[in-house]
């Protein structure tokens, strides 16, 4: 039932020369939960609309299980889309909305009735058959849109920020349910979102997009732990980015940031001496100790600084620290209960493993 | 604070006074007078001993000629509405959905431009096209397609052509507003679920634009049955409609009472259509906007 989608060098140029999507290439595997993640205007929705057939690529090819569908009209693609505003037919009841796709496929009435009932039961809307969309809450409309899409057993399910309009609690519940549903049905799902937490929590793989291009494709862990570019590192989660000139250090190659901070790199880089290299360091990979105890840490690069602010987040504590060289650094510690919090103004020593530094492409 | 809100409402209410006066003076008063005149034997200003009568209405009912005029008027109105709808809907849909701003401006200009010319001028333009020696007949004859001129005017068809041209902008503008408010994604959702573009239109856009179809049709019909200049010029007094008959009764026969009765018939037809429209609209949108 589920299908593979190949997007091969697809661009979309609008009248007036705006390149909404710029030579995007990605392979979406059968049965995969695949997210297109990026800020608004990054081309993720245009990409989805081209997969659905609402927009035609200016160049490139889209293939469904190897067959070129670039110019196949939307209604012959056998995909189902859940729209951001749900796009439920306001003049039809819930049951009629869900039955629409089956009716277009000329399924007989008895089968339609049975399938609609099953689909509504699956999204826990049994008994709502005769309501109109306007009589439902946002979450219920969301479920109707989902039922309307899955009832036709599409080869691909497309979701355009389907959870964006829901409040946080309901959104988390729907994230879980959608993921479960997708796994049970085994359907290929392409999910567009600008919410990185949502993408990390739900996806098998994520394509991070920016300014019409794909910055990186990978599993949530790869995207978070091994961001390839400065944009990805910055967009996903909190991060510290250091830019410095390439220098030779005792431990191998390193970068010099300003006058007083030198970072050892985890691996040699192609950059020549003196070239600028960016590295990322996640706040939670940094350990903090009061300055007087710092020398006890034998291994690891370290830096000294002063706590600027302490944010208690409940499960963790987020510190903003000014290094002696003037750079600002975010560091996050789990609230493990070991020792008091570091207070603003306190001198601290920071430590991390060179392996936790990620070298970025600009 | 509750005390201060009352005078504010009153002062705002004063703002509708001019329009209320205007309506009373130029709308309700003349119509009221017309209604009164239609049941009097003569003009009370010049004849002191007028009496109540229903003879004007009885005359209409007893003479099949007048019923014929009423049915001709309604028939012309219906055809005009239908043709205007068939021509106007695709145009309105195009205008509502066009992406390019220049394209939208050009379309809007094309729709509005004829309205900048007077009705008489436009009707004469049609006469130069449709008459026996007009452009259309001359071309067809010189091409050898027909031997003698086709009768394109001085009949109902000619009147309908002229009326459609004049009233199509009303249809287009009414429909464009309604179609423009229908979310394009609804059609996309229908196509996405397997409906061809035409099917998606029939299943989604058409039913959702029903209020616009009703409003536009009502407007065009009401205007078409009360049209006077176009039926005279393109009908050449061969076709008698209610407005022409009313004018004749006043100017030639000096029978103001009968003219008023005919006017009341025209008014009742339009009013009952408006009431029916509101009723149907209530049914259509009542389903949609329950809540």
Tab-separated table of N, CA and C in Angstrom, chain B residues 125-213:
chain	number	residue	atom	x	y	z
B	125	UNK	N	-25.831	50.866	-30.193
B	125	UNK	CA	-24.711	50.078	-30.710
B	125	UNK	C	-25.191	48.694	-31.119
B	126	UNK	N	-26.036	48.110	-30.270
B	126	UNK	CA	-26.570	46.781	-30.616
B	126	UNK	C	-27.439	46.849	-31.862
B	127	UNK	N	-28.161	47.966	-32.020
B	127	UNK	CA	-29.023	48.085	-33.201
B	127	UNK	C	-28.188	48.107	-34.477
B	128	UNK	N	-27.015	48.774	-34.437
B	128	UNK	CA	-26.179	48.785	-35.635
B	128	UNK	C	-25.630	47.392	-35.939
B	129	UNK	N	-25.552	46.552	-34.897
B	129	UNK	CA	-25.067	45.187	-35.109
B	129	UNK	C	-26.195	44.272	-35.579
B	130	UNK	N	-27.387	44.446	-34.996
B	130	UNK	CA	-28.429	43.433	-35.154
B	130	UNK	C	-29.454	43.739	-36.244
B	131	UNK	N	-29.523	44.988	-36.729
B	131	UNK	CA	-30.602	45.336	-37.659
B	131	UNK	C	-30.443	44.585	-38.990
B	132	UNK	N	-31.499	44.671	-39.826
B	132	UNK	CA	-31.475	43.957	-41.113
B	132	UNK	C	-30.271	44.369	-41.952
B	133	UNK	N	-29.925	45.665	-41.894
B	133	UNK	CA	-28.766	46.147	-42.645
B	133	UNK	C	-27.558	46.272	-41.711
B	134	UNK	N	-27.621	45.607	-40.569
B	134	UNK	CA	-26.570	45.723	-39.561
B	134	UNK	C	-25.346	44.891	-39.904
B	135	UNK	N	-24.325	45.038	-39.047
B	135	UNK	CA	-23.031	44.409	-39.297
B	135	UNK	C	-23.153	42.901	-39.450
B	136	UNK	N	-23.896	42.267	-38.548
B	136	UNK	CA	-23.955	40.802	-38.560
B	136	UNK	C	-24.609	40.292	-39.841
B	137	UNK	N	-25.785	40.862	-40.165
B	137	UNK	CA	-26.482	40.400	-41.358
B	137	UNK	C	-25.687	40.677	-42.629
B	138	UNK	N	-25.049	41.862	-42.701
B	138	UNK	CA	-24.263	42.204	-43.877
B	138	UNK	C	-23.124	41.215	-44.089
B	139	UNK	N	-22.449	40.868	-42.996
B	139	UNK	CA	-21.317	39.930	-43.104
B	139	UNK	C	-21.807	38.566	-43.567
B	140	UNK	N	-22.895	38.106	-42.931
B	140	UNK	CA	-23.399	36.768	-43.282
B	140	UNK	C	-23.860	36.732	-44.736
B	141	UNK	N	-24.493	37.808	-45.212
B	141	UNK	CA	-24.973	37.839	-46.592
B	141	UNK	C	-23.791	37.885	-47.556
B	142	UNK	N	-22.785	38.735	-47.232
B	142	UNK	CA	-21.651	38.853	-48.150
B	142	UNK	C	-20.833	37.566	-48.186
B	143	UNK	N	-20.889	36.785	-47.100
B	143	UNK	CA	-20.202	35.485	-47.105
B	143	UNK	C	-21.036	34.428	-47.823
B	144	UNK	N	-22.258	34.781	-48.162
B	144	UNK	CA	-23.124	33.845	-48.861
B	144	UNK	C	-23.743	32.793	-47.961
B	145	UNK	N	-23.668	33.021	-46.644
B	145	UNK	CA	-24.212	32.026	-45.709
B	145	UNK	C	-25.728	32.105	-45.639
B	146	UNK	N	-26.302	33.304	-45.827
B	146	UNK	CA	-27.750	33.471	-45.817
B	146	UNK	C	-28.159	34.320	-47.016
B	147	UNK	N	-29.389	34.130	-47.488
B	147	UNK	CA	-29.871	34.880	-48.651
B	147	UNK	C	-30.556	36.160	-48.213
B	148	UNK	N	-31.416	36.071	-47.192
B	148	UNK	CA	-32.104	37.260	-46.704
B	148	UNK	C	-31.728	37.493	-45.233
B	149	UNK	N	-31.785	38.755	-44.779
B	149	UNK	CA	-31.355	39.051	-43.405
B	149	UNK	C	-32.121	38.236	-42.369
B	150	UNK	N	-31.396	37.834	-41.306
B	150	UNK	CA	-32.038	37.170	-40.166
B	150	UNK	C	-32.721	38.230	-39.318
B	151	UNK	N	-33.840	37.868	-38.737
B	151	UNK	CA	-34.508	38.814	-37.825
B	151	UNK	C	-33.846	38.721	-36.460
B	152	UNK	N	-32.943	39.664	-36.183
B	152	UNK	CA	-32.179	39.619	-34.932
B	152	UNK	C	-32.709	40.613	-33.906
B	153	UNK	N	-33.510	41.587	-34.361
B	153	UNK	CA	-34.100	42.520	-33.386
B	153	UNK	C	-35.570	42.766	-33.728
B	154	UNK	N	-36.186	43.636	-32.958
B	154	UNK	CA	-37.640	43.796	-32.990
B	154	UNK	C	-38.324	42.489	-32.615
B	155	UNK	N	-37.638	41.684	-31.799
B	155	UNK	CA	-38.257	40.485	-31.221
B	155	UNK	C	-37.677	40.289	-29.815
B	156	UNK	N	-38.137	39.271	-29.106
B	156	UNK	CA	-37.677	39.050	-27.725
B	156	UNK	C	-36.185	38.746	-27.669
B	157	UNK	N	-35.689	38.001	-28.661
B	157	UNK	CA	-34.264	37.639	-28.655
B	157	UNK	C	-33.392	38.896	-28.657
B	158	UNK	N	-33.764	39.859	-29.489
B	158	UNK	CA	-32.995	41.097	-29.551
B	158	UNK	C	-32.993	41.829	-28.221
B	159	UNK	N	-34.172	41.887	-27.597
B	159	UNK	CA	-34.271	42.548	-26.285
B	159	UNK	C	-33.389	41.830	-25.266
B	160	UNK	N	-33.437	40.477	-25.293
B	160	UNK	CA	-32.660	39.702	-24.315
B	160	UNK	C	-31.164	39.941	-24.520
B	161	UNK	N	-30.724	39.979	-25.807
B	161	UNK	CA	-29.296	40.250	-26.077
B	161	UNK	C	-28.892	41.595	-25.457
B	162	UNK	N	-29.689	42.615	-25.710
B	162	UNK	CA	-29.378	43.949	-25.198
B	162	UNK	C	-29.378	43.983	-23.673
B	163	UNK	N	-30.382	43.344	-23.068
B	163	UNK	CA	-30.484	43.361	-21.599
B	163	UNK	C	-29.337	42.595	-20.945
B	164	UNK	N	-28.965	41.448	-21.546
B	164	UNK	CA	-27.860	40.656	-20.981
B	164	UNK	C	-26.597	41.508	-20.955
B	165	UNK	N	-26.338	42.183	-22.070
B	165	UNK	CA	-25.129	43.003	-22.149
B	165	UNK	C	-25.106	44.055	-21.039
B	166	UNK	N	-26.275	44.640	-20.781
B	166	UNK	CA	-26.322	45.707	-19.791
B	166	UNK	C	-26.225	45.172	-18.356
B	167	UNK	N	-26.813	44.012	-18.100
B	167	UNK	CA	-26.906	43.554	-16.703
B	167	UNK	C	-25.891	42.497	-16.300
B	168	UNK	N	-25.112	41.988	-17.274
B	168	UNK	CA	-24.102	40.985	-16.918
B	168	UNK	C	-23.098	41.486	-15.864
B	169	UNK	N	-22.679	42.765	-15.893
B	169	UNK	CA	-21.747	43.209	-14.846
B	169	UNK	C	-22.305	43.039	-13.427
B	170	UNK	N	-23.615	43.245	-13.262
B	170	UNK	CA	-24.206	43.068	-11.928
B	170	UNK	C	-24.069	41.619	-11.470
B	171	UNK	N	-24.290	40.708	-12.416
B	171	UNK	CA	-24.145	39.288	-12.107
B	171	UNK	C	-22.701	38.966	-11.750
B	172	UNK	N	-21.772	39.450	-12.578
B	172	UNK	CA	-20.354	39.128	-12.379
B	172	UNK	C	-19.862	39.661	-11.035
B	173	UNK	N	-20.190	40.906	-10.738
B	173	UNK	CA	-19.674	41.508	-9.509
B	173	UNK	C	-20.248	40.814	-8.278
B	174	UNK	N	-21.535	40.471	-8.325
B	174	UNK	CA	-22.146	39.771	-7.189
B	174	UNK	C	-21.478	38.407	-6.994
B	175	UNK	N	-21.303	37.675	-8.103
B	175	UNK	CA	-20.742	36.322	-8.010
B	175	UNK	C	-19.271	36.346	-7.600
B	176	UNK	N	-18.510	37.323	-8.121
B	176	UNK	CA	-17.073	37.365	-7.818
B	176	UNK	C	-16.850	37.464	-6.311
B	177	UNK	N	-17.649	38.314	-5.659
B	177	UNK	CA	-17.503	38.461	-4.212
B	177	UNK	C	-17.723	37.146	-3.492
B	178	UNK	N	-18.759	36.428	-3.900
B	178	UNK	CA	-19.091	35.178	-3.205
B	178	UNK	C	-18.062	34.087	-3.518
B	179	UNK	N	-17.703	33.942	-4.788
B	179	UNK	CA	-16.747	32.885	-5.160
B	179	UNK	C	-15.381	33.182	-4.547
B	180	UNK	N	-15.016	34.471	-4.510
B	180	UNK	CA	-13.724	34.841	-3.949
B	180	UNK	C	-13.585	34.460	-2.476
B	181	UNK	N	-14.713	34.371	-1.785
B	181	UNK	CA	-14.646	34.020	-0.356
B	181	UNK	C	-14.630	32.517	-0.110
B	182	UNK	N	-14.794	31.733	-1.183
B	182	UNK	CA	-14.725	30.273	-1.013
B	182	UNK	C	-13.249	29.870	-1.017
B	183	UNK	N	-12.819	29.182	0.020
B	183	UNK	CA	-11.422	28.792	0.164
B	183	UNK	C	-11.024	27.864	-0.989
B	184	UNK	N	-9.973	28.270	-1.708
B	184	UNK	CA	-9.509	27.482	-2.848
B	184	UNK	C	-9.077	26.081	-2.419
B	185	UNK	N	-8.653	25.976	-1.171
B	185	UNK	CA	-8.171	24.679	-0.694
B	185	UNK	C	-9.274	23.635	-0.622
B	186	UNK	N	-10.547	24.115	-0.566
B	186	UNK	CA	-11.648	23.156	-0.567
B	186	UNK	C	-11.683	22.401	-1.890
B	187	UNK	N	-11.497	23.130	-2.990
B	187	UNK	CA	-11.457	22.484	-4.304
B	187	UNK	C	-10.248	21.560	-4.394
B	188	UNK	N	-9.117	22.044	-3.848
B	188	UNK	CA	-7.913	21.208	-3.882
B	188	UNK	C	-8.127	19.943	-3.073
B	189	UNK	N	-8.801	20.079	-1.931
B	189	UNK	CA	-9.067	18.897	-1.102
B	189	UNK	C	-9.921	17.908	-1.884
B	190	UNK	N	-10.911	18.405	-2.614
B	190	UNK	CA	-11.769	17.518	-3.398
B	190	UNK	C	-10.963	16.821	-4.482
B	191	UNK	N	-10.094	17.578	-5.157
B	191	UNK	CA	-9.267	16.969	-6.212
B	191	UNK	C	-8.306	15.949	-5.623
B	192	UNK	N	-7.755	16.338	-4.480
B	192	UNK	CA	-6.834	15.447	-3.789
B	192	UNK	C	-7.494	14.111	-3.450
B	193	UNK	N	-8.800	14.152	-3.179
B	193	UNK	CA	-9.526	12.925	-2.813
B	193	UNK	C	-10.048	12.194	-4.051
B	194	UNK	N	-9.667	12.663	-5.243
B	194	UNK	CA	-9.996	11.896	-6.443
B	194	UNK	C	-11.033	12.518	-7.350
B	195	UNK	N	-11.485	13.740	-7.040
B	195	UNK	CA	-12.462	14.386	-7.910
B	195	UNK	C	-11.726	15.105	-9.038
B	196	UNK	N	-12.214	14.953	-10.280
B	196	UNK	CA	-11.630	15.709	-11.382
B	196	UNK	C	-11.925	17.186	-11.131
B	197	UNK	N	-11.179	18.107	-11.770
B	197	UNK	CA	-11.434	19.530	-11.514
B	197	UNK	C	-12.903	19.903	-11.733
B	198	UNK	N	-13.526	19.350	-12.761
B	198	UNK	CA	-14.923	19.661	-13.053
B	198	UNK	C	-15.825	19.130	-11.940
B	199	UNK	N	-15.539	17.899	-11.496
B	199	UNK	CA	-16.320	17.281	-10.429
B	199	UNK	C	-16.147	18.074	-9.122
B	200	UNK	N	-14.912	18.503	-8.872
B	200	UNK	CA	-14.640	19.283	-7.661
B	200	UNK	C	-15.449	20.573	-7.680
B	201	UNK	N	-15.557	21.171	-8.875
B	201	UNK	CA	-16.352	22.387	-9.011
B	201	UNK	C	-17.822	22.098	-8.686
B	202	UNK	N	-18.343	21.018	-9.265
B	202	UNK	CA	-19.763	20.694	-9.066
B	202	UNK	C	-20.066	20.333	-7.612
B	203	UNK	N	-19.112	19.657	-6.955
B	203	UNK	CA	-19.366	19.162	-5.610
B	203	UNK	C	-19.131	20.230	-4.538
B	204	UNK	N	-18.219	21.148	-4.820
B	204	UNK	CA	-17.796	22.079	-3.769
B	204	UNK	C	-18.124	23.535	-4.110
B	205	UNK	N	-17.503	24.038	-5.188
B	205	UNK	CA	-17.618	25.465	-5.465
B	205	UNK	C	-19.048	25.860	-5.817
B	206	UNK	N	-19.687	25.073	-6.686
B	206	UNK	CA	-21.026	25.448	-7.131
B	206	UNK	C	-22.017	25.523	-5.964
B	207	UNK	N	-22.129	24.464	-5.137
B	207	UNK	CA	-23.075	24.581	-4.017
B	207	UNK	C	-22.730	25.711	-3.052
B	208	UNK	N	-21.420	25.964	-2.854
B	208	UNK	CA	-21.045	27.022	-1.916
B	208	UNK	C	-21.280	28.411	-2.498
B	209	UNK	N	-21.395	28.497	-3.834
B	209	UNK	CA	-21.630	29.817	-4.426
B	209	UNK	C	-23.118	30.053	-4.666
B	210	UNK	N	-23.954	29.145	-4.219
B	210	UNK	CA	-25.403	29.276	-4.423
B	210	UNK	C	-25.959	30.617	-3.923
B	211	UNK	N	-25.540	31.099	-2.754
B	211	UNK	CA	-26.047	32.412	-2.323
B	211	UNK	C	-25.752	33.517	-3.337
B	212	UNK	N	-24.567	33.459	-3.960
B	212	UNK	CA	-24.205	34.458	-4.968
B	212	UNK	C	-25.036	34.307	-6.225
B	213	UNK	N	-25.285	33.051	-6.618
B	213	UNK	CA	-26.117	32.801	-7.800
B	213	UNK	C	-27.509	33.366	-7.563
